[in-house]
JSON list of C-alpha atoms in Angstrom, two decimals:
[
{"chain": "A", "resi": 1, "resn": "UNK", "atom": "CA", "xyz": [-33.26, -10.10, -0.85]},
{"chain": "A", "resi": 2, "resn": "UNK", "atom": "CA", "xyz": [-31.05, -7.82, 0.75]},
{"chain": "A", "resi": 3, "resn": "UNK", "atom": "CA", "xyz": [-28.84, -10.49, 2.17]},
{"chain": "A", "resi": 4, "resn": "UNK", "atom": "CA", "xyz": [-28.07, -11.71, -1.47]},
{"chain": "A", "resi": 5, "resn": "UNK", "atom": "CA", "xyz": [-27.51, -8.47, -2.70]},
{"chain": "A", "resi": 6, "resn": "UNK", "atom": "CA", "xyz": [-24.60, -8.21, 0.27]},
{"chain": "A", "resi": 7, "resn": "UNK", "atom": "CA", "xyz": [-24.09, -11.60, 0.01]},
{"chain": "A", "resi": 8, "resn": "UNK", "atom": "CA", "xyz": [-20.07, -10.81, -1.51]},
{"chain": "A", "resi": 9, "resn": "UNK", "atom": "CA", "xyz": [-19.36, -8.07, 1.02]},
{"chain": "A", "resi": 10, "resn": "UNK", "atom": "CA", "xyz": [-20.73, -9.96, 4.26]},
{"chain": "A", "resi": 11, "resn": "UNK", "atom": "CA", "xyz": [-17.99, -13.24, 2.20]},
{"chain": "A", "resi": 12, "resn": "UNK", "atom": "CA", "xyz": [-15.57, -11.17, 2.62]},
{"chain": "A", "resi": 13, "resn": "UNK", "atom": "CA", "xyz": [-15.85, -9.93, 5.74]},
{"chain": "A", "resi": 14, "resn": "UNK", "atom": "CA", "xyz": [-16.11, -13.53, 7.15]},
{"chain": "A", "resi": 15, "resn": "UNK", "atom": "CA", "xyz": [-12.59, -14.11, 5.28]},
{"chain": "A", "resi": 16, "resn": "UNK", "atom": "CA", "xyz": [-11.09, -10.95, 6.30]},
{"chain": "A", "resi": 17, "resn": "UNK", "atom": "CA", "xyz": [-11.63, -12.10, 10.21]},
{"chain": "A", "resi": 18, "resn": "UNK", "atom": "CA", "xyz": [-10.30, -15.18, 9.61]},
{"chain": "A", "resi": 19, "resn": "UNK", "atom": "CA", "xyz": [-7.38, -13.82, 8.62]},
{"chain": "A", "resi": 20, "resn": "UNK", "atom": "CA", "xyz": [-6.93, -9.92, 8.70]},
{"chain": "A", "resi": 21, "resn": "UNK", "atom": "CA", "xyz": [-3.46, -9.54, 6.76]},
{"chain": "A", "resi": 22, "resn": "UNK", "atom": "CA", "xyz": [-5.53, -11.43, 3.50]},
{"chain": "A", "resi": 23, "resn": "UNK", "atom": "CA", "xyz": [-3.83, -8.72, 0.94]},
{"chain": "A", "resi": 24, "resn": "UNK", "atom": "CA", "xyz": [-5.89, -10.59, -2.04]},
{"chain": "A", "resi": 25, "resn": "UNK", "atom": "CA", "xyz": [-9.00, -10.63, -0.23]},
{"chain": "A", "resi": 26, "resn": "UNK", "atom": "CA", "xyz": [-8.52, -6.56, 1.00]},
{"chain": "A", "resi": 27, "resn": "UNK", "atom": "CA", "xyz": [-7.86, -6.08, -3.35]},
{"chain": "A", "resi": 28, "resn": "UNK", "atom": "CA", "xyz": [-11.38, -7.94, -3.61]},
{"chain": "A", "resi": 29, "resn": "UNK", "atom": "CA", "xyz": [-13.01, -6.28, -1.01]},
{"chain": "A", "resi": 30, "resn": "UNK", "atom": "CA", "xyz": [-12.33, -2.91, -2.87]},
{"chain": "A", "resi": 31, "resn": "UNK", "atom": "CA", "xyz": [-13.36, -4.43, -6.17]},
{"chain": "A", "resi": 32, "resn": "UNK", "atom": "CA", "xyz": [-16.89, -4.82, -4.75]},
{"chain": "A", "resi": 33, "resn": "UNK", "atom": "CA", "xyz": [-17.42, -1.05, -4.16]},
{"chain": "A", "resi": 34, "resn": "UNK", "atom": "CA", "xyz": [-18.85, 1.85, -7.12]},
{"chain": "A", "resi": 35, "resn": "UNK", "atom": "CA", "xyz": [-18.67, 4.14, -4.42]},
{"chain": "A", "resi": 36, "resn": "UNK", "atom": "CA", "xyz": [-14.94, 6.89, -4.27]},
{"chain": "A", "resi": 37, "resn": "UNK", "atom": "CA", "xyz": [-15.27, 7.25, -0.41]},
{"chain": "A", "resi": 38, "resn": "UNK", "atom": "CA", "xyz": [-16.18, 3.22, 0.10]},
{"chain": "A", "resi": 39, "resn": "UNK", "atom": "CA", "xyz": [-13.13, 2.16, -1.74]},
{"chain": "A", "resi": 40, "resn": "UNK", "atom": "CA", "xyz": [-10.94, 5.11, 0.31]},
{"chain": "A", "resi": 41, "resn": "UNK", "atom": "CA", "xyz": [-11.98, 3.72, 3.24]},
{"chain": "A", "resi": 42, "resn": "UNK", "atom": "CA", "xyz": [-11.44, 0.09, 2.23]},
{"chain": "A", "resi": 43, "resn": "UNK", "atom": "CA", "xyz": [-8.00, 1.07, 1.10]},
{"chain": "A", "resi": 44, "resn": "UNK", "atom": "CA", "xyz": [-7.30, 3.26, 4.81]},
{"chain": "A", "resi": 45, "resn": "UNK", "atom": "CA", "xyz": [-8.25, 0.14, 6.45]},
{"chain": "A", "resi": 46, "resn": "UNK", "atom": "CA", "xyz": [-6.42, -2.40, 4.84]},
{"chain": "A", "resi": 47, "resn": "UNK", "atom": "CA", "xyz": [-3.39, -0.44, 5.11]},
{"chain": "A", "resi": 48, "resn": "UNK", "atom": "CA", "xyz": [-3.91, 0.12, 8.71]},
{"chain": "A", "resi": 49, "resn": "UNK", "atom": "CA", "xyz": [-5.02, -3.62, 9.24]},
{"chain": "A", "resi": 50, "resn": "UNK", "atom": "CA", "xyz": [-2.28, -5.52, 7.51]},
{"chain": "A", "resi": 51, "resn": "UNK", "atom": "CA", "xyz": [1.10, -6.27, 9.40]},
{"chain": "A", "resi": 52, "resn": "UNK", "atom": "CA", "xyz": [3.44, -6.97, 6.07]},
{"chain": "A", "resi": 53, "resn": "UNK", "atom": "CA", "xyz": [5.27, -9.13, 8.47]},
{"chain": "A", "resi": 54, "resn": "UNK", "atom": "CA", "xyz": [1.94, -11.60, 8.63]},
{"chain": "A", "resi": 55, "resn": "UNK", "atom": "CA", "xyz": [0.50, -10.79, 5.62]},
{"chain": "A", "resi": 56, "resn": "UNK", "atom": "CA", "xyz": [-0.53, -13.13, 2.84]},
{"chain": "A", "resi": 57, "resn": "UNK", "atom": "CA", "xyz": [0.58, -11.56, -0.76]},
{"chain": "A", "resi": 58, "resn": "UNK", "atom": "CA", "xyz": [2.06, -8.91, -1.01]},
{"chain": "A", "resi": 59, "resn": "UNK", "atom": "CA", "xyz": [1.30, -6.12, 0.77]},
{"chain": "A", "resi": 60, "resn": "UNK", "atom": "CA", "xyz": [2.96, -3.20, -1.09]},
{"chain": "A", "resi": 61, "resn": "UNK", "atom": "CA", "xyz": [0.37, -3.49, -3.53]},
{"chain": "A", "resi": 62, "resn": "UNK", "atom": "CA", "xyz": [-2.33, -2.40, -1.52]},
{"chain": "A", "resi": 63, "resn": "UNK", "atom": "CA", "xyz": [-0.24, 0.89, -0.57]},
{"chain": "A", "resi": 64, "resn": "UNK", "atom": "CA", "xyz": [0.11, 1.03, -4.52]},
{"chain": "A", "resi": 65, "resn": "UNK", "atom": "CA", "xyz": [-3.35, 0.78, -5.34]},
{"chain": "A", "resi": 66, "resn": "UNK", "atom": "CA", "xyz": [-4.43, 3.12, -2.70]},
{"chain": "A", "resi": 67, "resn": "UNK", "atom": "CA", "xyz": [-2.06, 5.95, -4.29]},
{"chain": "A", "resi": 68, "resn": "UNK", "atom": "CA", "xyz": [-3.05, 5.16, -7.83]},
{"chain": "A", "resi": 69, "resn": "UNK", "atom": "CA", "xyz": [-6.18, 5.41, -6.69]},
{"chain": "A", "resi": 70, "resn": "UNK", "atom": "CA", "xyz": [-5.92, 9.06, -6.11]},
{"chain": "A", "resi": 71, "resn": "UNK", "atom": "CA", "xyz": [-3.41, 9.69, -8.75]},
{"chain": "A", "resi": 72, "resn": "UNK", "atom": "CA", "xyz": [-6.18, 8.64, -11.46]},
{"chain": "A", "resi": 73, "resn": "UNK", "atom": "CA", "xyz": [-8.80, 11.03, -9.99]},
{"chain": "A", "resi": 74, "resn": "UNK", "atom": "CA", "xyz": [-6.51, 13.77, -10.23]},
{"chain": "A", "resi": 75, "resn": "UNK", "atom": "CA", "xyz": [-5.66, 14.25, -6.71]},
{"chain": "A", "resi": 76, "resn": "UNK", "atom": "CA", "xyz": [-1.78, 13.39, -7.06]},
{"chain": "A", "resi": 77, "resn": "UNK", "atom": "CA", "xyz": [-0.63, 15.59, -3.46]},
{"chain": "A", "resi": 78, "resn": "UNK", "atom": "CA", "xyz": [-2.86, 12.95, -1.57]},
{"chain": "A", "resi": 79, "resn": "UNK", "atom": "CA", "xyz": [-1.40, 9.76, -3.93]},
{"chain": "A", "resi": 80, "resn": "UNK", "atom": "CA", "xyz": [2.28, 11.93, -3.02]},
{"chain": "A", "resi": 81, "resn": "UNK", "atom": "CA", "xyz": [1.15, 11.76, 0.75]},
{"chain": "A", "resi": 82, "resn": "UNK", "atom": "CA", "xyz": [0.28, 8.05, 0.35]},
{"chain": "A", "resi": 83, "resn": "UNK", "atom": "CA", "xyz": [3.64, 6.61, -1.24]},
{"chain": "A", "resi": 84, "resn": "UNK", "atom": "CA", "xyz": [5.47, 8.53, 1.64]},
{"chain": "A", "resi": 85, "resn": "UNK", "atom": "CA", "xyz": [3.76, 6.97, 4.31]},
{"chain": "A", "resi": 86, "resn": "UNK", "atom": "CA", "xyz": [4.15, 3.53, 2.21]},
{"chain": "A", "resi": 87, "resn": "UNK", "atom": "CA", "xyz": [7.85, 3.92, 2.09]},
{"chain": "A", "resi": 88, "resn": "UNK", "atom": "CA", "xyz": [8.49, 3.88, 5.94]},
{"chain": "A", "resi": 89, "resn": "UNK", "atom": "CA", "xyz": [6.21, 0.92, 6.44]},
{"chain": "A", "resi": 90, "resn": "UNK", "atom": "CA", "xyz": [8.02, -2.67, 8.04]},
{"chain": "A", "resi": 91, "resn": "UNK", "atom": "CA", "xyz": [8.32, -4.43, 4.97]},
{"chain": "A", "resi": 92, "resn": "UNK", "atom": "CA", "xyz": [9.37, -7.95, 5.17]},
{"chain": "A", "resi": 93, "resn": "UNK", "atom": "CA", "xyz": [11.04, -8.18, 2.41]},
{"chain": "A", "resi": 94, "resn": "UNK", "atom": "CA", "xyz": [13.03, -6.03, -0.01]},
{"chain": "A", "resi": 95, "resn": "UNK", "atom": "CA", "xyz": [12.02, -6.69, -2.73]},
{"chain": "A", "resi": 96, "resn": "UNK", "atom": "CA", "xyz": [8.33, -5.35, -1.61]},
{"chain": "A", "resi": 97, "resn": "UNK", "atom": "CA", "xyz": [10.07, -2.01, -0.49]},
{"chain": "A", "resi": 98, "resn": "UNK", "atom": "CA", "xyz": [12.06, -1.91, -3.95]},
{"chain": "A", "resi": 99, "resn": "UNK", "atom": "CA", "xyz": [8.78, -2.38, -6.34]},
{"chain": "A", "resi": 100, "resn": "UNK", "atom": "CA", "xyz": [7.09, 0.53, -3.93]},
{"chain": "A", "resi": 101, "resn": "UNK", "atom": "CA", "xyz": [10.12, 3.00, -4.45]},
{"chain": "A", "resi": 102, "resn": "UNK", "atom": "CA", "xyz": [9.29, 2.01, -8.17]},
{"chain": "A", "resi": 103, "resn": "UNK", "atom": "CA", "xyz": [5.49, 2.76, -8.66]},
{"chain": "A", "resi": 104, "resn": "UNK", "atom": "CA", "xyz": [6.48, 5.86, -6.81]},
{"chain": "A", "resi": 105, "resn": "UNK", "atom": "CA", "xyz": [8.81, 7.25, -8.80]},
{"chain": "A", "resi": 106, "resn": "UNK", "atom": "CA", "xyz": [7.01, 6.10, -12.13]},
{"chain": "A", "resi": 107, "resn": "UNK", "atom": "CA", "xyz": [4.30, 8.20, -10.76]},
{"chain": "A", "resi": 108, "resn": "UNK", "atom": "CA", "xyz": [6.28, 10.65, -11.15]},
{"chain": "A", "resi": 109, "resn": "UNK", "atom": "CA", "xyz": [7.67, 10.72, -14.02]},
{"chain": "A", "resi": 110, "resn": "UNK", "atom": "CA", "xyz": [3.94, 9.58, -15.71]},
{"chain": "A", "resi": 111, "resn": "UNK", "atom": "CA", "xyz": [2.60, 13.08, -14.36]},
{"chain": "A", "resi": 112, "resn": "UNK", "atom": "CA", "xyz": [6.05, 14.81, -16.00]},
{"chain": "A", "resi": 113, "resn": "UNK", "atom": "CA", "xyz": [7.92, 15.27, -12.77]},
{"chain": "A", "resi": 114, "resn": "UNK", "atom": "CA", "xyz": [11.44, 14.63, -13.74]},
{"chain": "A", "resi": 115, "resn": "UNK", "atom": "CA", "xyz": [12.97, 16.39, -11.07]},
{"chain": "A", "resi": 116, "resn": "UNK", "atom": "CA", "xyz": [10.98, 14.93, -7.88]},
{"chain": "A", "resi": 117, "resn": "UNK", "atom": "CA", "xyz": [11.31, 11.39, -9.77]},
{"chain": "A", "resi": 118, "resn": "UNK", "atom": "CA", "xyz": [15.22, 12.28, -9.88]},
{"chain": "A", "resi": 119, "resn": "UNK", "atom": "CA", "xyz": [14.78, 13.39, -5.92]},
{"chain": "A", "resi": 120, "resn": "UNK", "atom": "CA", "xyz": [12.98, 10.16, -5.04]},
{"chain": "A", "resi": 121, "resn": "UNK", "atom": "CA", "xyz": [15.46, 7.83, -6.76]},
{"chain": "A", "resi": 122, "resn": "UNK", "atom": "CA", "xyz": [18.08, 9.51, -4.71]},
{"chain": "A", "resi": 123, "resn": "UNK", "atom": "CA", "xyz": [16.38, 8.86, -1.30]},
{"chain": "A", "resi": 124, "resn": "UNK", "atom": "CA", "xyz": [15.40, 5.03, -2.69]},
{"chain": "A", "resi": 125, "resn": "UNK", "atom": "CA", "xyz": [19.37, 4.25, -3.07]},
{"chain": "A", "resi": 126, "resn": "UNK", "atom": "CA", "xyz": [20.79, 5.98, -0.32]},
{"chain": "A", "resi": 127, "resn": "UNK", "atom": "CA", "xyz": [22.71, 3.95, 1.97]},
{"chain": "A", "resi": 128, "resn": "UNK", "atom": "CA", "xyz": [20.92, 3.84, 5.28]},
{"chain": "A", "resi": 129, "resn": "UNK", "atom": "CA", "xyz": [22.83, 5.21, 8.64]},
{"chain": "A", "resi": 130, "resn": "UNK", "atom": "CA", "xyz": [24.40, 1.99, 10.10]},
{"chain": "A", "resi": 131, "resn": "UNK", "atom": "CA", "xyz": [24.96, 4.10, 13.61]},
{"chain": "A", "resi": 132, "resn": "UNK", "atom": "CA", "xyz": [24.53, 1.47, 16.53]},
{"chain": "A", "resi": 133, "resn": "UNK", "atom": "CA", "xyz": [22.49, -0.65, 14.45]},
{"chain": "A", "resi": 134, "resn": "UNK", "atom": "CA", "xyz": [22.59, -4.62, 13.97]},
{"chain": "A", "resi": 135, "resn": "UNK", "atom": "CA", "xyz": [21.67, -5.37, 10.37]},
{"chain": "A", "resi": 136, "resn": "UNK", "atom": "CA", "xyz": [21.28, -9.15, 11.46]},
{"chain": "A", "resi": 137, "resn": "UNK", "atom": "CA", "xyz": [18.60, -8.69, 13.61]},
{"chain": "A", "resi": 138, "resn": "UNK", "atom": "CA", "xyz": [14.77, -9.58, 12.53]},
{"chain": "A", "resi": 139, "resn": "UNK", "atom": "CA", "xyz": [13.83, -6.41, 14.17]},
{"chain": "A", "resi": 140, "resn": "UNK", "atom": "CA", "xyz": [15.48, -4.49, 12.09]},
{"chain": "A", "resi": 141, "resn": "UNK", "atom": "CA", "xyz": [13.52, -2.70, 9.85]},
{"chain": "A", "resi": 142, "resn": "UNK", "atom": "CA", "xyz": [13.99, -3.52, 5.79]},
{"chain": "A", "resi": 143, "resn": "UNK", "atom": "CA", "xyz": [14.69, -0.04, 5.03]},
{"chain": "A", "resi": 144, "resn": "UNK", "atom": "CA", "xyz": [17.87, 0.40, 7.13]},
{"chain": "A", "resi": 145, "resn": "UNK", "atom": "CA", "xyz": [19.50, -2.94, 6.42]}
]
């Protein structure tokens, strides 16, 4: 009996070994939680598990999530300290980074913030230092491209 009633989270953990950067199956995996400090966790460890550069999906969404998930229990410093970390992450591509500088600054403005939304949209367009840097290379990281 208590097999069955795991039955969905032991699925997915068998799915999320298989393959690790799964960014559907890490969105599932927090679906299967009730519990604030299960999904948290869920959400710290996808984030931490998923290289963008392997994953499957798309992983700016799970950086999303996890901020909106604070943001709707009223805790918008820690969603603020979420979408900051999120916007220096190795995205592969830029579209990814460009729909995170997004949700982040409609957080903002949502929550009446015109200012820091006006802040943020500076920092999203600014022209990235080019200083010894070749903009060909796959190592380079999206943001300074």
């Amino acid at each position: 009996e208590y097999l069955i009633e795991r039955r969905a989270l032991l699925f997915s953990s068998v799915k999320l070994r298989q393959n690790p950067h799964n960014v559907d199956e890490w969105h599932k995996r927090v679906e299967l939680y009730d519990n604030p400090l299960s999904i948290l966790d869920t959400y710290a460890r996808a984030v931490r598990t998923v290289d963008p550069m392997k994953a499957t999906g798309k992983p700016h969404t799970l950086w999303v999530n996890y901020a909106k998930y604070y943001e709707t229990n009223g805790d918008l410093e820690s969603a603020r300290m979420i979408f900051e970390k999120a916007t220096t992450a190795k995205f592969r591509s830029i579209a990814h980074l460009a729909a995170l500088w997004c949700e982040y600054i409609e957080m903002e403005l949502i929550n009446r913030n015109f200012e820091e939304a006006r802040s943020l949209v500076r920092r999203a367009t600014e022209p990235p230092s080019q200083k010894g840097l070749n903009t060909n290379s796959r190592d380079t990281p999206i943001h300074q491209k």
